[in-house]
PDB file of C-alpha atoms in Angstrom:
ATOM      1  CA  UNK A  44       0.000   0.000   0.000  1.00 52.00           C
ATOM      2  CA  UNK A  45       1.000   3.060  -0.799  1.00 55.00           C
ATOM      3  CA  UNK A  46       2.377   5.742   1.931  1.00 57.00           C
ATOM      4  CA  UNK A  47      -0.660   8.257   2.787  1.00 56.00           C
ATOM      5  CA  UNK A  48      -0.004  12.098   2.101  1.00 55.00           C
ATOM      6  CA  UNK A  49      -2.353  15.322   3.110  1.00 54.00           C
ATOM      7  CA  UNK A  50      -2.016  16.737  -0.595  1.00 51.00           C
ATOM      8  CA  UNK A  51      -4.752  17.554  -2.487  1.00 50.00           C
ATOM      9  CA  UNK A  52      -5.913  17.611  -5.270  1.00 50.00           C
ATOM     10  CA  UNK A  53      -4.643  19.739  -7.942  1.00 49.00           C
ATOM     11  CA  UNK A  54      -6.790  22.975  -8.682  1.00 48.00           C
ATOM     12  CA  UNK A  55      -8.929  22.703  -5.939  1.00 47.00           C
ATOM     13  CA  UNK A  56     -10.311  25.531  -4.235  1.00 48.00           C
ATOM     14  CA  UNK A  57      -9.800  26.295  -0.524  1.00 50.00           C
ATOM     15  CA  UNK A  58     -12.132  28.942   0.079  1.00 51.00           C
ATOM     16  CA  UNK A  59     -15.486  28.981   1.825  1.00 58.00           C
ATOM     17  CA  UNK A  60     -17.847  26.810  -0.274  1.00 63.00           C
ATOM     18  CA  UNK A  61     -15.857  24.984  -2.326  1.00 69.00           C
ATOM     19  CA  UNK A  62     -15.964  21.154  -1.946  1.00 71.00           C
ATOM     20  CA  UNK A  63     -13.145  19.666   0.455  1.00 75.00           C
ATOM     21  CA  UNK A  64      -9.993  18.046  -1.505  1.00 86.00           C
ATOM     22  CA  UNK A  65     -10.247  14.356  -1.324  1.00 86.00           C
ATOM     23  CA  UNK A  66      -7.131  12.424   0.896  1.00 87.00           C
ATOM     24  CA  UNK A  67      -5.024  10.764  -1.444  1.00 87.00           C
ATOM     25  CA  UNK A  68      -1.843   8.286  -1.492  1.00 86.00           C
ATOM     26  CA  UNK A  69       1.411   9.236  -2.669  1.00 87.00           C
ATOM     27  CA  UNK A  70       0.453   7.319  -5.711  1.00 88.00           C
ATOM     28  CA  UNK A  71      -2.441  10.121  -6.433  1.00 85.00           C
ATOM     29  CA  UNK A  72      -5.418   7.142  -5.608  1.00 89.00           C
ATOM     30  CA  UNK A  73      -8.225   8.183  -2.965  1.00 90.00           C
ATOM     31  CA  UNK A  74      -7.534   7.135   0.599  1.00 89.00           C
ATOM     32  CA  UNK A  75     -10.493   4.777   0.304  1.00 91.00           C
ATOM     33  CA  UNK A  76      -9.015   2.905   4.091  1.00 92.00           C
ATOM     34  CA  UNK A  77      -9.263   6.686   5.868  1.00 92.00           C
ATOM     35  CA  UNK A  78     -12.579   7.303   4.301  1.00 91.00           C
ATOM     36  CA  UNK A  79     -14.386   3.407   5.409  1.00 93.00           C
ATOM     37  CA  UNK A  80     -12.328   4.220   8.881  1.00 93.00           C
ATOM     38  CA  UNK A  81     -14.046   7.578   9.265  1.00 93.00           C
ATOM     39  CA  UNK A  82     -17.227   6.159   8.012  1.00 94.00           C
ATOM     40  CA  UNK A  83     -17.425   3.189  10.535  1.00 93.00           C
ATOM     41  CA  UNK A  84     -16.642   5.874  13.963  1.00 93.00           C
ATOM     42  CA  UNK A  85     -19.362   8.081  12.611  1.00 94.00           C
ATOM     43  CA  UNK A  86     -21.637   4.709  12.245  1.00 93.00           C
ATOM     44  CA  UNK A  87     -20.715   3.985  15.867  1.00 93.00           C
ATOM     45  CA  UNK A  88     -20.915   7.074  17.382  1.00 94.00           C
ATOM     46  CA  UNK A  89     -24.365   7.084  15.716  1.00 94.00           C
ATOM     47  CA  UNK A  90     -25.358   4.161  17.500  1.00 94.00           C
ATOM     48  CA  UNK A  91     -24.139   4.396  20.728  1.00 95.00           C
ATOM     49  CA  UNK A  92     -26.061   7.532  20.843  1.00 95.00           C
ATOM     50  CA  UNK A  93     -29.109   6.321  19.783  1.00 95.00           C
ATOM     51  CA  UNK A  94     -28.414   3.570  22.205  1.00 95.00           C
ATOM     52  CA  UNK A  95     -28.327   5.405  25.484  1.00 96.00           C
ATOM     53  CA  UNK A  96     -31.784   7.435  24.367  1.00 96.00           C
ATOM     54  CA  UNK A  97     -33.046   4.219  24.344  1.00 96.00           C
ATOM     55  CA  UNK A  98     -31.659   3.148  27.636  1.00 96.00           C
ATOM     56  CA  UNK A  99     -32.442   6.241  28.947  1.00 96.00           C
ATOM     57  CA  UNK A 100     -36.341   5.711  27.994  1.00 95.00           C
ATOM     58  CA  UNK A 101     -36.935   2.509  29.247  1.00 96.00           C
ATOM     59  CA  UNK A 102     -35.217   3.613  32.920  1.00 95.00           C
ATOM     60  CA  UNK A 103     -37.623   6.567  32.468  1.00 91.00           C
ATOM     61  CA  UNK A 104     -40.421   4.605  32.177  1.00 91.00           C
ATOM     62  CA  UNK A 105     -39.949   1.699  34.519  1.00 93.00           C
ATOM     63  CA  UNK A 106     -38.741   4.389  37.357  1.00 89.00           C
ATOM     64  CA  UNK A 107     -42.240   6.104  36.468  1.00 86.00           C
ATOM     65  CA  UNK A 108     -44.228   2.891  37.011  1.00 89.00           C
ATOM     66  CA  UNK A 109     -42.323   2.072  39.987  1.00 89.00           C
ATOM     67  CA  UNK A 110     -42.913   5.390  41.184  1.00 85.00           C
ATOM     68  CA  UNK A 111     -46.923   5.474  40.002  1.00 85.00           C
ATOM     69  CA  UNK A 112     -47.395   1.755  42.028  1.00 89.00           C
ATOM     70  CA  UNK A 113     -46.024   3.251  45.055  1.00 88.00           C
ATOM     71  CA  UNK A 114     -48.633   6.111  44.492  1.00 87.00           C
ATOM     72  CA  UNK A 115     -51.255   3.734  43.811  1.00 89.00           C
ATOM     73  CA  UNK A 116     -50.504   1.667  46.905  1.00 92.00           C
ATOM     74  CA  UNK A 117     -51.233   4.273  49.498  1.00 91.00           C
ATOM     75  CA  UNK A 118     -54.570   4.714  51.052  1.00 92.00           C
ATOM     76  CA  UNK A 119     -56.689   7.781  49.921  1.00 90.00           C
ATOM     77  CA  UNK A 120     -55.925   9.437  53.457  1.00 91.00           C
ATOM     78  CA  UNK A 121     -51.957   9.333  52.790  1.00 90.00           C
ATOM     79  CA  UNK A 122     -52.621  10.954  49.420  1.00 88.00           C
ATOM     80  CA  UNK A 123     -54.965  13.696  51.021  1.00 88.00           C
ATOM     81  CA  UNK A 124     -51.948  14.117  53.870  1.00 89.00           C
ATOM     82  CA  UNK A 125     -49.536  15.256  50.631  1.00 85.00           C
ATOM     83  CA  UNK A 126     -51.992  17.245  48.938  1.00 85.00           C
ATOM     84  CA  UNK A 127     -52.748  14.961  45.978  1.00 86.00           C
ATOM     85  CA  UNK A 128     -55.426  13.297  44.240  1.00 87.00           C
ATOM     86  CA  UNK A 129     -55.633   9.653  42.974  1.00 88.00           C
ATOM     87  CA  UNK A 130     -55.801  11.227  39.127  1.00 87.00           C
ATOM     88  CA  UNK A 131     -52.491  13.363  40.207  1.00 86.00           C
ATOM     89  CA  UNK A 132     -50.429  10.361  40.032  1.00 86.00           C
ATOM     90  CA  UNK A 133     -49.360   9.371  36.499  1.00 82.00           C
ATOM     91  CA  UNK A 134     -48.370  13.491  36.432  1.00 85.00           C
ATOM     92  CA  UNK A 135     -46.738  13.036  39.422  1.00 85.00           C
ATOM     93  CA  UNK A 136     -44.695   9.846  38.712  1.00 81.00           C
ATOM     94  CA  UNK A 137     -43.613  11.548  35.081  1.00 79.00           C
ATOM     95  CA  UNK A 138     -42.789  14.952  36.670  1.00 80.00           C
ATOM     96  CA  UNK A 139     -45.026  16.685  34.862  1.00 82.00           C
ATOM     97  CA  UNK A 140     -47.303  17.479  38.007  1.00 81.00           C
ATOM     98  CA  UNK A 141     -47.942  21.246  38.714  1.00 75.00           C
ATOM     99  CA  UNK A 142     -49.450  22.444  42.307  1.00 69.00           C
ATOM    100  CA  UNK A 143     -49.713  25.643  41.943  1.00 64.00           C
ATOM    101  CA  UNK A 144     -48.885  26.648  38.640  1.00 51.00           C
ATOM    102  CA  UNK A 145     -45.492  28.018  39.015  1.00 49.00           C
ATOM    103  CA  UNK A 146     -43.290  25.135  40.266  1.00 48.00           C
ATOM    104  CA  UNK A 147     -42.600  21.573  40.684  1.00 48.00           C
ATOM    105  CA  UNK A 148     -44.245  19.061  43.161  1.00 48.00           C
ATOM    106  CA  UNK A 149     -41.623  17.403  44.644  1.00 54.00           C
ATOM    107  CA  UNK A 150     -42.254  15.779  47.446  1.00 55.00           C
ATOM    108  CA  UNK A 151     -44.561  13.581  45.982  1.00 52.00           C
ATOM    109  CA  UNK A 152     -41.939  11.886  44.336  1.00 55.00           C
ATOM    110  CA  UNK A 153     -39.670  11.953  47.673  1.00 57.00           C
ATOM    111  CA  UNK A 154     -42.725  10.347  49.393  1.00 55.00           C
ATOM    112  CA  UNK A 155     -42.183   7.630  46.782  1.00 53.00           C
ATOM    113  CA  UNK A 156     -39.064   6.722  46.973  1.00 56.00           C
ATOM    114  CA  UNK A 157     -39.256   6.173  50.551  1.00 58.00           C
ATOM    115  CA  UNK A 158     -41.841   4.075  49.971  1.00 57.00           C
ATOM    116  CA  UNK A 159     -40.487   1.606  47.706  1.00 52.00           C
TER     117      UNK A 159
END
């Protein structure tokens, strides 16, 4: 194989716009190795990502069930003692619930997780 070289090809433009000069070897063929190398860490890095947002869903939703049964389980006096209703829950257990308006419930969810 021939030894790679950064030189470009000849009459290319540099400036803004212009299309990038391929890689070539010292031979003057395209760097086809750098260019399957480059494509496979871009494939990857593509995946992986897509890969946690799909972890990172399903913890979502089973820490939202977990969190909703632990709701579910308490009597309706325990839920009137933190100010909720039985409908509240799924809101509550996503993080979505509002009391007032203006911020976050949060102790709804602390309530939960000393629950469980």
């Amino acid at each position: 194989m021939a030894r790679r070289t950064d030189r470009t090809d000849e009459g290319s433009a540099q400036h803004r716009g212009a299309e990038p000069a391929l890689r070539r070897l010292d031979n003057g063929v395209v760097d086809v190795a750098y260019y399957a190398r480059r494509a496979r860490r871009l494939h990857d890095r593509v995946l992986r990502a897509w890969l946690r947002r799909v972890v990172v869903r399903v913890l979502r939703h089973l820490r939202q069930r977990r969190d909703t049964a632990a709701l579910q389980a308490m009597d309706e006096r325990g839920l009137h003692d933190i100010g909720v209703a039985r409908s509240d829950l799924p809101a509550i257990a996503s993080g979505a619930y509002l009391r007032d308006g203006s911020r976050r419930q949060r102790g709804a969810r602390r309530c939960a997780d000393r629950l469980a």
